[in-house]
Coordinates of C-alpha atoms and ligand atoms in Angstrom, one line a residue:
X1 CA 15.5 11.5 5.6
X2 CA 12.2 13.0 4.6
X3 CA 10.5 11.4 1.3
X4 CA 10.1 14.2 -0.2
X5 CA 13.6 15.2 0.2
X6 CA 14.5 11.4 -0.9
X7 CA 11.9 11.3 -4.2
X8 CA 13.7 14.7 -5.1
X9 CA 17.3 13.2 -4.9
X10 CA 15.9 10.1 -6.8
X11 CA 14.2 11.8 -9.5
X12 CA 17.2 14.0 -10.0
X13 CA 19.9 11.6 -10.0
X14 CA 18.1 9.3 -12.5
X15 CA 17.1 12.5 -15.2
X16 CA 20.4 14.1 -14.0
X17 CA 22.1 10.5 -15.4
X18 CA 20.4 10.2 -18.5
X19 CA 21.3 14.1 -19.4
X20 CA 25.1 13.0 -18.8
X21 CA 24.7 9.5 -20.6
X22 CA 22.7 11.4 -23.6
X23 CA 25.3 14.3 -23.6
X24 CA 28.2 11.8 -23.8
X25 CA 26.5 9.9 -26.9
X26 CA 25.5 13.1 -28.8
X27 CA 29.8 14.0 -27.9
X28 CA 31.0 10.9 -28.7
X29 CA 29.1 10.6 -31.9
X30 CA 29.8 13.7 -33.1
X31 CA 33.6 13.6 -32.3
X32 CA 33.6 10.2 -35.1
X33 CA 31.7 12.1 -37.1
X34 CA 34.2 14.7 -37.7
X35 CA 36.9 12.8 -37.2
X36 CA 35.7 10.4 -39.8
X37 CA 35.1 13.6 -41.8
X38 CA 38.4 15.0 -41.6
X39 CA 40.5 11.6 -42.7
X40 CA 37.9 11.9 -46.0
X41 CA 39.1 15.4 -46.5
X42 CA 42.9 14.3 -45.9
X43 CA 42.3 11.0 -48.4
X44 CA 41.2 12.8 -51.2
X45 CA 43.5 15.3 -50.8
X46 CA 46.9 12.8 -50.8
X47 CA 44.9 10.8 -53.7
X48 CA 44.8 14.3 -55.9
X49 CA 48.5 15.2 -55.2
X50 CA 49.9 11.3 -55.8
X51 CA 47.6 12.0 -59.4
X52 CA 48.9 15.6 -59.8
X53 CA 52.6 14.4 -59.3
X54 CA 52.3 11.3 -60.4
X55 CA 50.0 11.1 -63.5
X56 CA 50.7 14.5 -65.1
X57 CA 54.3 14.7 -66.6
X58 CA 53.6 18.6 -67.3
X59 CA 53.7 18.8 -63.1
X60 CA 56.8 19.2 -62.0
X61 CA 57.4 19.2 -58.1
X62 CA 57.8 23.3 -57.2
X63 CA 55.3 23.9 -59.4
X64 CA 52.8 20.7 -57.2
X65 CA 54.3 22.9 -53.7
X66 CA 52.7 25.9 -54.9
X67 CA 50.1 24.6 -56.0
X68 CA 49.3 22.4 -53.1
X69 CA 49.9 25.4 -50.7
X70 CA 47.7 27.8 -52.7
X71 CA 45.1 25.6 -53.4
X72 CA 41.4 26.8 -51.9
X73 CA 41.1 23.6 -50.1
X74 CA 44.0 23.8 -48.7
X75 CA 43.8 22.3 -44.9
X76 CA 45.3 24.0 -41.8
X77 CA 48.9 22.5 -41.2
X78 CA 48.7 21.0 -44.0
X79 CA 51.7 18.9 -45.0
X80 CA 51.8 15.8 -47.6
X81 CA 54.7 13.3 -48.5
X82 CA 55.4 10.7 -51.0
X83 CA 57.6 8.0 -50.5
X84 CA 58.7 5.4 -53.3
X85 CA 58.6 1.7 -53.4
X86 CA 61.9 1.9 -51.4
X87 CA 60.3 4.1 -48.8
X88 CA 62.6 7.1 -49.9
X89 CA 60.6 10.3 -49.7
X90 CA 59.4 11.3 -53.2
X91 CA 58.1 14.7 -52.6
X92 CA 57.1 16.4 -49.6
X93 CA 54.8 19.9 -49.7
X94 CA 56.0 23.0 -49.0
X95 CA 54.5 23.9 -45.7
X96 CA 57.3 23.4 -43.3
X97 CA 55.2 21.3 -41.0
X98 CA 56.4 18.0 -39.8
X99 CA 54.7 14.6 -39.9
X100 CA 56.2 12.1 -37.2
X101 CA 56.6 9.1 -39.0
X102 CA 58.9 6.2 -39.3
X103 CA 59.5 3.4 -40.9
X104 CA 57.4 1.1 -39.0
X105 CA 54.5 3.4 -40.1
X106 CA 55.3 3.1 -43.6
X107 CA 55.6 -0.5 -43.3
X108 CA 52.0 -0.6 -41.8
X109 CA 50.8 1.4 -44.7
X110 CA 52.1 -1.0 -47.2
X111 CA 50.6 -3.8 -44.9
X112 CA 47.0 -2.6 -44.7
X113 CA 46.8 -0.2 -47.8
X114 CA 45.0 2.3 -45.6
X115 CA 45.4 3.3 -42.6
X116 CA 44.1 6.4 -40.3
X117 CA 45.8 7.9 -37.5
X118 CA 47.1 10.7 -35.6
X119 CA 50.0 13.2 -35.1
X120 CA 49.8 15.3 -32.1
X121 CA 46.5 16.9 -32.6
X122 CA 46.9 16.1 -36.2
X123 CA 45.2 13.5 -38.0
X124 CA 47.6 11.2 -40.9
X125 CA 46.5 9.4 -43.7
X126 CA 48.6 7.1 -44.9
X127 CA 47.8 4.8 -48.3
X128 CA 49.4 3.4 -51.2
X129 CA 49.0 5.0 -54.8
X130 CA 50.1 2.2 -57.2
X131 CA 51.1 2.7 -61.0
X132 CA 53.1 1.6 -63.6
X133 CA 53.8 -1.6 -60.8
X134 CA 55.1 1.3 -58.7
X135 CA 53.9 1.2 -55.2
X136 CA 53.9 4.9 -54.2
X137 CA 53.0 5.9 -50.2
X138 CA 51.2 9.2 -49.3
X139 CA 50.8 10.5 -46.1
X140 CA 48.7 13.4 -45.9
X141 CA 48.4 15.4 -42.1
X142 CA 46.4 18.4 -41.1
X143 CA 45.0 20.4 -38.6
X144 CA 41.0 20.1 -38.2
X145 CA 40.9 23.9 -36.6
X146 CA 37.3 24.2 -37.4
X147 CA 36.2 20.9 -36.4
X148 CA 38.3 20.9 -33.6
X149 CA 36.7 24.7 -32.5
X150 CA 32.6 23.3 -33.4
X151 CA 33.4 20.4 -31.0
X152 CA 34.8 22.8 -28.6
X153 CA 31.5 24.5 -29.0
X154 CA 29.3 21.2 -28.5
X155 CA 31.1 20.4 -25.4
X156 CA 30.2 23.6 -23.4
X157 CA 26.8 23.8 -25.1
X158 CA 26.2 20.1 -23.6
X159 CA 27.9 21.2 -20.0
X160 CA 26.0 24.1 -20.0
X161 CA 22.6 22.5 -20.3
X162 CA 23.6 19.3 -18.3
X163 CA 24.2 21.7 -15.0
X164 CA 21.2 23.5 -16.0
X165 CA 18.9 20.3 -16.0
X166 CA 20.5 18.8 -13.2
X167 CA 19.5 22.3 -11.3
X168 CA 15.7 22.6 -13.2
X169 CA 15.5 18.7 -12.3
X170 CA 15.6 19.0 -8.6
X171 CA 14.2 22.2 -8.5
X172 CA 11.1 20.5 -10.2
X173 CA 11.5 17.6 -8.2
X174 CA 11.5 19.6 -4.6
X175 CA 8.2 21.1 -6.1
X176 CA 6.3 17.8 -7.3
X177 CA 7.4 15.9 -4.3
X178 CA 6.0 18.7 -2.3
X179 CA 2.8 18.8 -4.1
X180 CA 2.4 15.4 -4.3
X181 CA 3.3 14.9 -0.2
X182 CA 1.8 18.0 0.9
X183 CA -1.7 16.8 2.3
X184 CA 0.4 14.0 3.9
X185 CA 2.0 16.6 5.8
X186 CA -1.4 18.2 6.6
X187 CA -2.7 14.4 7.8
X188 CA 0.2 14.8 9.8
X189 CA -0.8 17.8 11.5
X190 CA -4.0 16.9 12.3
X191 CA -3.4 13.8 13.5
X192 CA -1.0 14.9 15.8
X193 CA -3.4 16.8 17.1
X194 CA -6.0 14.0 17.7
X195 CA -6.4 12.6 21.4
X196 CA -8.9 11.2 23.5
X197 CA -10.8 14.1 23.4
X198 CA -11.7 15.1 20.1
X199 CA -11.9 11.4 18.6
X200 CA -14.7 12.9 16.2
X201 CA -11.9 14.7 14.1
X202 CA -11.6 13.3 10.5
X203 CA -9.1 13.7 7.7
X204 CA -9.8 15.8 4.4
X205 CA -10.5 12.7 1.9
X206 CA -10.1 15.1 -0.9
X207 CA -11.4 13.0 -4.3
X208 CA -11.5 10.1 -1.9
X209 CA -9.7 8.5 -5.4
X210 CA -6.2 8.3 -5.5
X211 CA -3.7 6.9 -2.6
X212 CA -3.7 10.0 -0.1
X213 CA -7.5 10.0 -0.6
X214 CA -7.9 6.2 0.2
X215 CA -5.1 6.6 2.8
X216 CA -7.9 8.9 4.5
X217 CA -10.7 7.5 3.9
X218 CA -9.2 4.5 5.9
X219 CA -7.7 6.4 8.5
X220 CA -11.4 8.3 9.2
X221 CA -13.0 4.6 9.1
X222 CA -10.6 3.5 12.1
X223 CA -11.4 6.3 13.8
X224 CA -14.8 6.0 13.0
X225 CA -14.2 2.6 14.8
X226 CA -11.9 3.5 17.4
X227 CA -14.4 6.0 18.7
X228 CA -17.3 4.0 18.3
X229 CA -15.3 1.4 20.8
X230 CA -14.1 4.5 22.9
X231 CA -17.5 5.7 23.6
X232 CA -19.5 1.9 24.5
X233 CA -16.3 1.5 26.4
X234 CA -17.1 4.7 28.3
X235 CA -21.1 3.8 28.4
X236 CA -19.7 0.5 29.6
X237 CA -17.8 1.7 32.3
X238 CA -20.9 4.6 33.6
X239 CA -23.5 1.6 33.3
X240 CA -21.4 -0.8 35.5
X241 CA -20.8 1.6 37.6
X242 CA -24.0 2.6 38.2
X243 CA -25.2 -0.9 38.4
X244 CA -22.2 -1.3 41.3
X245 CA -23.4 1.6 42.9
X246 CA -27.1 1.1 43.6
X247 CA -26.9 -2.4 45.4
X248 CA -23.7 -1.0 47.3
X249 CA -25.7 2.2 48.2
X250 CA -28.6 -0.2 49.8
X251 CA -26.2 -2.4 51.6
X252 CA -24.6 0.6 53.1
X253 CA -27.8 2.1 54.3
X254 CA -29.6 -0.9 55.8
X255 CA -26.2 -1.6 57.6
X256 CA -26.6 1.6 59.0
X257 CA -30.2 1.3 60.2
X258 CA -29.0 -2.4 61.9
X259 CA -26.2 -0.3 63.4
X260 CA -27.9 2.6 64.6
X261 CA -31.7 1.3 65.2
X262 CA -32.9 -0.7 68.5
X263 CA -34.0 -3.1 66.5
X264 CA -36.4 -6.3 67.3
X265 CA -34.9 -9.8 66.3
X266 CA -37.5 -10.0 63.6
X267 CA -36.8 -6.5 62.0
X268 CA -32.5 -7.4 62.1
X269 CA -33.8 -11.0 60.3
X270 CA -35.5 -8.7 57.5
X271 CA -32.5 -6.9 56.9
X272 CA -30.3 -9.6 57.1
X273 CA -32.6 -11.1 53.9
X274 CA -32.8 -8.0 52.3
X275 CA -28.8 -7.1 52.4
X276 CA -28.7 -11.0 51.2
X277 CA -30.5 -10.1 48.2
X278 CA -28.6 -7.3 47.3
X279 CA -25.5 -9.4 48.0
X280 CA -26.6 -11.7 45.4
X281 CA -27.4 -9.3 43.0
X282 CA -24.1 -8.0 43.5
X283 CA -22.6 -11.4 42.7
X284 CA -25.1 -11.9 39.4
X285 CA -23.9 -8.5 38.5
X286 CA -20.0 -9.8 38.9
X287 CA -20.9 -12.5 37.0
X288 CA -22.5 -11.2 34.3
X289 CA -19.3 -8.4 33.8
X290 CA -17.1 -11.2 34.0
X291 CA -19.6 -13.0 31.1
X292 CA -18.9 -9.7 29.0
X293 CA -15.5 -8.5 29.5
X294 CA -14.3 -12.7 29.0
X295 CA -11.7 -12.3 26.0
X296 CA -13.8 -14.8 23.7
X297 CA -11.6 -16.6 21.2
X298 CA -12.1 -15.5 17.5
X299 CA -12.0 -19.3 16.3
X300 CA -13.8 -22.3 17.9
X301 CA -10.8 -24.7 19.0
X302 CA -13.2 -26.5 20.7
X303 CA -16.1 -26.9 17.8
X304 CA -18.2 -30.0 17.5
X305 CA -21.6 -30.8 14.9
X306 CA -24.4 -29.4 17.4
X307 CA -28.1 -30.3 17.3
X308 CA -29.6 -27.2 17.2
X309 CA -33.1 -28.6 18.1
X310 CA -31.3 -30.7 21.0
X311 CA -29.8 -27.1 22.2
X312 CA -32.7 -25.6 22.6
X313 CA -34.5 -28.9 24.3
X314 CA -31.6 -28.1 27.2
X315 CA -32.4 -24.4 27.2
X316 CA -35.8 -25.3 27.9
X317 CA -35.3 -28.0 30.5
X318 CA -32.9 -25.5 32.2
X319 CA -35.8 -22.9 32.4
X320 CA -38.3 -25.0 33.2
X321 CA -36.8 -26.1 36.1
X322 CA -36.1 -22.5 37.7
X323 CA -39.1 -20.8 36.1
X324 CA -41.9 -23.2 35.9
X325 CA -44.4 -20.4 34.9
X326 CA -42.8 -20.0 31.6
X327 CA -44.8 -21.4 28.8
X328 CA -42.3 -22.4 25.9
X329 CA -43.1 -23.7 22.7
X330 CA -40.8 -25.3 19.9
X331 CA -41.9 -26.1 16.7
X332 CA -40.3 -27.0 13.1
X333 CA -41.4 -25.0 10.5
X334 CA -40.1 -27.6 8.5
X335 CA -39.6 -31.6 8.8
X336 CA -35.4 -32.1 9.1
X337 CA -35.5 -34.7 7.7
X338 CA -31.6 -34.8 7.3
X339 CA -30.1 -33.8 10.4
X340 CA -27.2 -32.0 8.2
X341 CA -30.3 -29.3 7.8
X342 CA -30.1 -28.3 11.4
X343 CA -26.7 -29.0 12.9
X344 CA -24.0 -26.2 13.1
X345 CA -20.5 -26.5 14.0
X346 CA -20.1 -25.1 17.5
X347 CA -19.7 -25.2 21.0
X348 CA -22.3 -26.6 23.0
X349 CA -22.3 -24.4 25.6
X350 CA -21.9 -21.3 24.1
X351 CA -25.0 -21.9 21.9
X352 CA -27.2 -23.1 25.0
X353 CA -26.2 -19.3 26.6
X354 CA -27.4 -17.5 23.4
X355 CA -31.3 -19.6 23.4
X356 CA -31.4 -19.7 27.8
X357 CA -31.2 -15.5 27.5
X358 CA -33.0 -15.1 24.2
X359 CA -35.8 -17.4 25.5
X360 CA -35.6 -15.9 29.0
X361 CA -36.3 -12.8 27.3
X362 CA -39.3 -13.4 25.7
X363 CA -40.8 -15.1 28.9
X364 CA -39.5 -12.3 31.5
X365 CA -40.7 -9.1 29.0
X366 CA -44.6 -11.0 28.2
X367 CA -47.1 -10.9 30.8
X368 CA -48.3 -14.3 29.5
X369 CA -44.6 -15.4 30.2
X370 CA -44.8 -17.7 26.5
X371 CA -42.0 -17.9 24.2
X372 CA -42.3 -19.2 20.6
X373 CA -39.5 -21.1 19.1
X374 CA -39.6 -21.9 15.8
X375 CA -36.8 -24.1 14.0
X376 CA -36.1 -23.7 10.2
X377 CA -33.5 -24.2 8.1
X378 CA -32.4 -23.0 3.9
X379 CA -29.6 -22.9 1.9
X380 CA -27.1 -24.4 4.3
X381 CA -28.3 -21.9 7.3
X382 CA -30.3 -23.0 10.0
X383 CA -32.8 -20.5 11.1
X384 CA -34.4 -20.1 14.9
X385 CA -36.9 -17.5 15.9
X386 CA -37.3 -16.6 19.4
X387 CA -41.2 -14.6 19.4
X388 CA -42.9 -13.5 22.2
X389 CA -46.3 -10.9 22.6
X390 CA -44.5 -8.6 24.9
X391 CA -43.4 -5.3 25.6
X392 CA -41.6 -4.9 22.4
X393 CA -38.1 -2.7 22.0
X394 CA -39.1 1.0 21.6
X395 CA -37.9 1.4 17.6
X396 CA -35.2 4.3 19.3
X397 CA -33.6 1.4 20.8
X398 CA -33.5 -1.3 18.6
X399 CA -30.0 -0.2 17.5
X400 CA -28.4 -0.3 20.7
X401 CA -30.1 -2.9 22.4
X402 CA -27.3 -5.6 21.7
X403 CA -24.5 -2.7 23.2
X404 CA -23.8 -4.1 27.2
X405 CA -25.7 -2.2 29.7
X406 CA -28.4 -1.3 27.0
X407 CA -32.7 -1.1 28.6
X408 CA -35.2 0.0 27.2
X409 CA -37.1 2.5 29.3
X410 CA -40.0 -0.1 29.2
X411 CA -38.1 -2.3 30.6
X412 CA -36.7 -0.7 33.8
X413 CA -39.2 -2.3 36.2
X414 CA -38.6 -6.0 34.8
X415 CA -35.2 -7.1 36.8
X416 CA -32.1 -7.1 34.7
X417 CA -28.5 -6.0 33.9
X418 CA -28.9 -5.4 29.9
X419 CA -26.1 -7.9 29.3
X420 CA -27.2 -11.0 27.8
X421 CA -28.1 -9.2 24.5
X422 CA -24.2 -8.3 24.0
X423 CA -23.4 -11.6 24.9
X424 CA -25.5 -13.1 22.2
X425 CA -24.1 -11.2 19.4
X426 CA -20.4 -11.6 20.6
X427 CA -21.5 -15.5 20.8
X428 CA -23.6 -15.8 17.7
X429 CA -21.0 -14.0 15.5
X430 CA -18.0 -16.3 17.0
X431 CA -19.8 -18.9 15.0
X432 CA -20.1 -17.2 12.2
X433 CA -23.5 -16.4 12.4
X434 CA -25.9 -13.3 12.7
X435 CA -28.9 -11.9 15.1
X436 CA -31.9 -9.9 14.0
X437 CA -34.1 -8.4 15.9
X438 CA -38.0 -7.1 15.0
X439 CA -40.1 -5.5 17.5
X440 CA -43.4 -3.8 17.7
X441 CA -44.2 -2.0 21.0
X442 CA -47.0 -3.5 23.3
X443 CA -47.1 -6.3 20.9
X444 CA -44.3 -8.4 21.0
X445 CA -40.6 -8.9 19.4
X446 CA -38.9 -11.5 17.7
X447 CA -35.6 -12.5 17.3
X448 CA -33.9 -14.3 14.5
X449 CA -30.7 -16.5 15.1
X450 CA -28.9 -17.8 11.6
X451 CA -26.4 -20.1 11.9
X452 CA -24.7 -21.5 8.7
X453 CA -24.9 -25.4 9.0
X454 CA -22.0 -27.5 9.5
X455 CA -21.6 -28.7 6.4
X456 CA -21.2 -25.6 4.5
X457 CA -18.9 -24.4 7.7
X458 CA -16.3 -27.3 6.5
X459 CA -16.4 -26.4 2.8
X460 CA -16.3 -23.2 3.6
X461 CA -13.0 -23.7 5.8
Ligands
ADP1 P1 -31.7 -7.8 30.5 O1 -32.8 -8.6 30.0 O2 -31.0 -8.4 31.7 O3 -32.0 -6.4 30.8 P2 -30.6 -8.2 27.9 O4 -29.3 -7.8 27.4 O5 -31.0 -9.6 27.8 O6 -30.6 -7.8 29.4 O7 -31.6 -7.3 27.2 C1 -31.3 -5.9 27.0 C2 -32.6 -5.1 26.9 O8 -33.3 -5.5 25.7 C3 -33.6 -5.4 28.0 O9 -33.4 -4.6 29.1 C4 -34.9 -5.0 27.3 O10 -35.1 -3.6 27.3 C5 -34.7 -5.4 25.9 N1 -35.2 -6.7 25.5 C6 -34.5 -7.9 25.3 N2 -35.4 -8.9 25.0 C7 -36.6 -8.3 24.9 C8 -37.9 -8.9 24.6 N3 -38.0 -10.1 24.3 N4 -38.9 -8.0 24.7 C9 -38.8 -6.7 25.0 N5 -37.6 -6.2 25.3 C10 -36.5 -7.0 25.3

């Protein structure tokens, strides 16, 4: 079932109940009301005859019976009897209307003194006159037409306008529900009509303020998101494949020359080495896409306190040993003193990736091949700067340069995949840390690893 159709049934059944439950009331306490009325009008009445025929000797009883049944106030059927102290009738009015009574009502009467109750559609009064130690019974009975008739009245006024709220209720309710769902109904719409190809199409936020607006100011964020994935996912793709192609290309046409060509033993040796390069920088390539796509866990199951000064030692051993021109430099900007100030809570490994490509950088993109490291540490963060006098990253680039597959132009003849940026990030932000990056171009760039330390890491757990 629709909401709409659902909020409309709600809304009407509840205002639909309370109309009937306020009706009833209004019925109900009106009905006492004249009820409670109309015994009044009957007591007085009995109490005036039992005085009239009672009291005043000139009164005789025909002379009471015309009375009583000319009498402006007299009541519609009306009819009143007076028993003795033996419960023999006394006088009875002229009308020739009946009261059903009997003795056991009579007995009641004497019992409670006063009692109210009905005949048909007639209400009695029943209660005991005394005088002279005589203990006289009246009952009095008539018909409350015009009560009767206004009640009548109330009761199809109150039908009346209960059906007619009921009807106004859902009709309103159809209409607010509508109103209030109706750019729901547009979201749906239009995001029906969203698919791979137009993942730049974005909900009206309206206001932006209340829940349909926040409902679409969410929705456009994912998609914001969801196309923001969609489209590295796609550069991903383009730039692997590219990368796939041009070694593959090279293979294929120095297999061809071997193939085709009378070739000397010397010239088949060179392209034996040259299809072995290309071989292994297929295999680096594999390697690093395997480094990239690698599902990394969101926590670190496998955390430990690391040595960020000790880290970077390794990265720079590991260097060293395959590129001894590098010049690398590591310096504290400030004495640890504590080793709290400059150990983080990660893995090892992870963190020696991050400083062997950030420090590789520096090297490969300086003619000088010198890297500057410099170790700090504030406010339970420790703080390493990886600086170089390079190239520098174009200012175009610097937002991108941490997607996968990402160069610079001024970068294209230094050899490389564009991988070990993304790496970084996805590394670095595993540990709850973050990677700046400032650059000038032709004089140098320098990035800016912050890790929060260990100790704040476990409070912060
Ligand atoms: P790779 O170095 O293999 O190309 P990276 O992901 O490490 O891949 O770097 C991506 C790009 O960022 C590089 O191609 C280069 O354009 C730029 N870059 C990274 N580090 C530096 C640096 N220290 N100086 C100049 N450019 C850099």
């Amino acid at each position: 079932m629709k909401i709409q159709t659902k909020i409309s049934i709600l809304f009407s059944l509840i205002v639909g109940s309370l109309l009937a439950i306020f009706s009833f009331i209004v019925y109900q306490i009106f009905a006492e009301f004249r009820e409670q009325e109309y015994y009044d009008r009957l007591k007085s009445k009995a109490i005036t005859t039992a005085q009239l025929l009672i009291k005043v000797d000139e009164i005789d009883r025909n002379l009471l019976k015309i009375i009583d049944k000319n009498t402006l106030t007299a009541l519609i059927d009306e009819k009143v009897l007076v028993f003795d102290q033996n419960n023999k009738l006394f006088y009875s009015s002229l009308d020739d209307h009946v009261i059903h009574y009997g003795n056991d009502l009579l007995e009641r009467v004497r019992r409670e003194k006063y009692v109210e109750t009905n005949s048909g559609d007639n209400e009695v009064v029943g209660l005991i006159y005394e005088l002279n130690q005589q203990k006289y019974i009246i009952l009095a009975s008539a018909y409350d037409k015009f009560g009767r008739s206004k009640m009548e009245n109330l009761r199809k006024t109150l039908f009346v306008g209960l059906v007619f709220g009921i009807v106004v209720t859902i009709l309103l309710g159809i209409f607010f529900a509508g109103k209030a769902l109706g750019p729901v109904n547009q979201f749906i719409v239009q995001i029906s009509a969203i698919s791979a190809n137009n993942l730049t199409e974005r909900l009206d936020e309206r206001n932006g303020k209340d829940e349909i607006g926040l409902l679409a100011t969410a929705f456009n964020k994912m998609m914001y998101r969801l196309e923001e994935s969609f489209e590295l996912q796609k550069s991903f793709v383009s730039h692997a494949s590219h990368e796939l192609r041009t070694p593959l290309a090279a293979l294929k046409s120095e297999v061809e020359i071997s193939l085709e060509e009378k070739l000397t033993l010397t010239q088949h040796k060179g392209i034996l080495r040259n299809i072995s390069k290309d071989i292994n920088r297929l295999i680096n390539l594999t390697n690093s896409l395997l480094q990239i796509v690698k599902p990394f866990k969101t926590t670190l199951s496998n955390a430990q306190k690391v040595r960020i000064d000790d880290v970077i030692f390794q990265a720079q051993d590991d260097l060293l040993l395959s590129r001894p021109e590098y010049k690398i430099l590591v310096e504290y900007a400030q004495d640890p003193e504590d080793e709290n100030n400059i150990t983080v809570l990660g893995e090892e490994n992870l963190l020696k990736t991050v400083f062997t490509n950030l420090i590789d950088n520096a090297c490969k993109y300086s003619s000088p091949h010198q890297a500057l490291v410099v170790i700090d540490f504030k406010n339970d963060m420790t703080m390493i700067s990886i600086q170089d006098e390079g190239i520098g990253i174009p200012n175009e680039d610097v937002s991108s340069i941490f997607q996968p597959f990402y160069r610079s132009k001024n970068a294209l003849s230094i050899s490389g995949f564009g991988v070990g940026l993304s790496v970084c990030k996805k590394i670095v932000e595993m540990h709850r840390g973050k990677i700046h990056l400032t650059s000038t171009p032709n004089q140098g760039s320098t990035f800016t690893v912050i890790f929060p330390n260990a100790n704040a890491s476990s409070d912060t757990k």
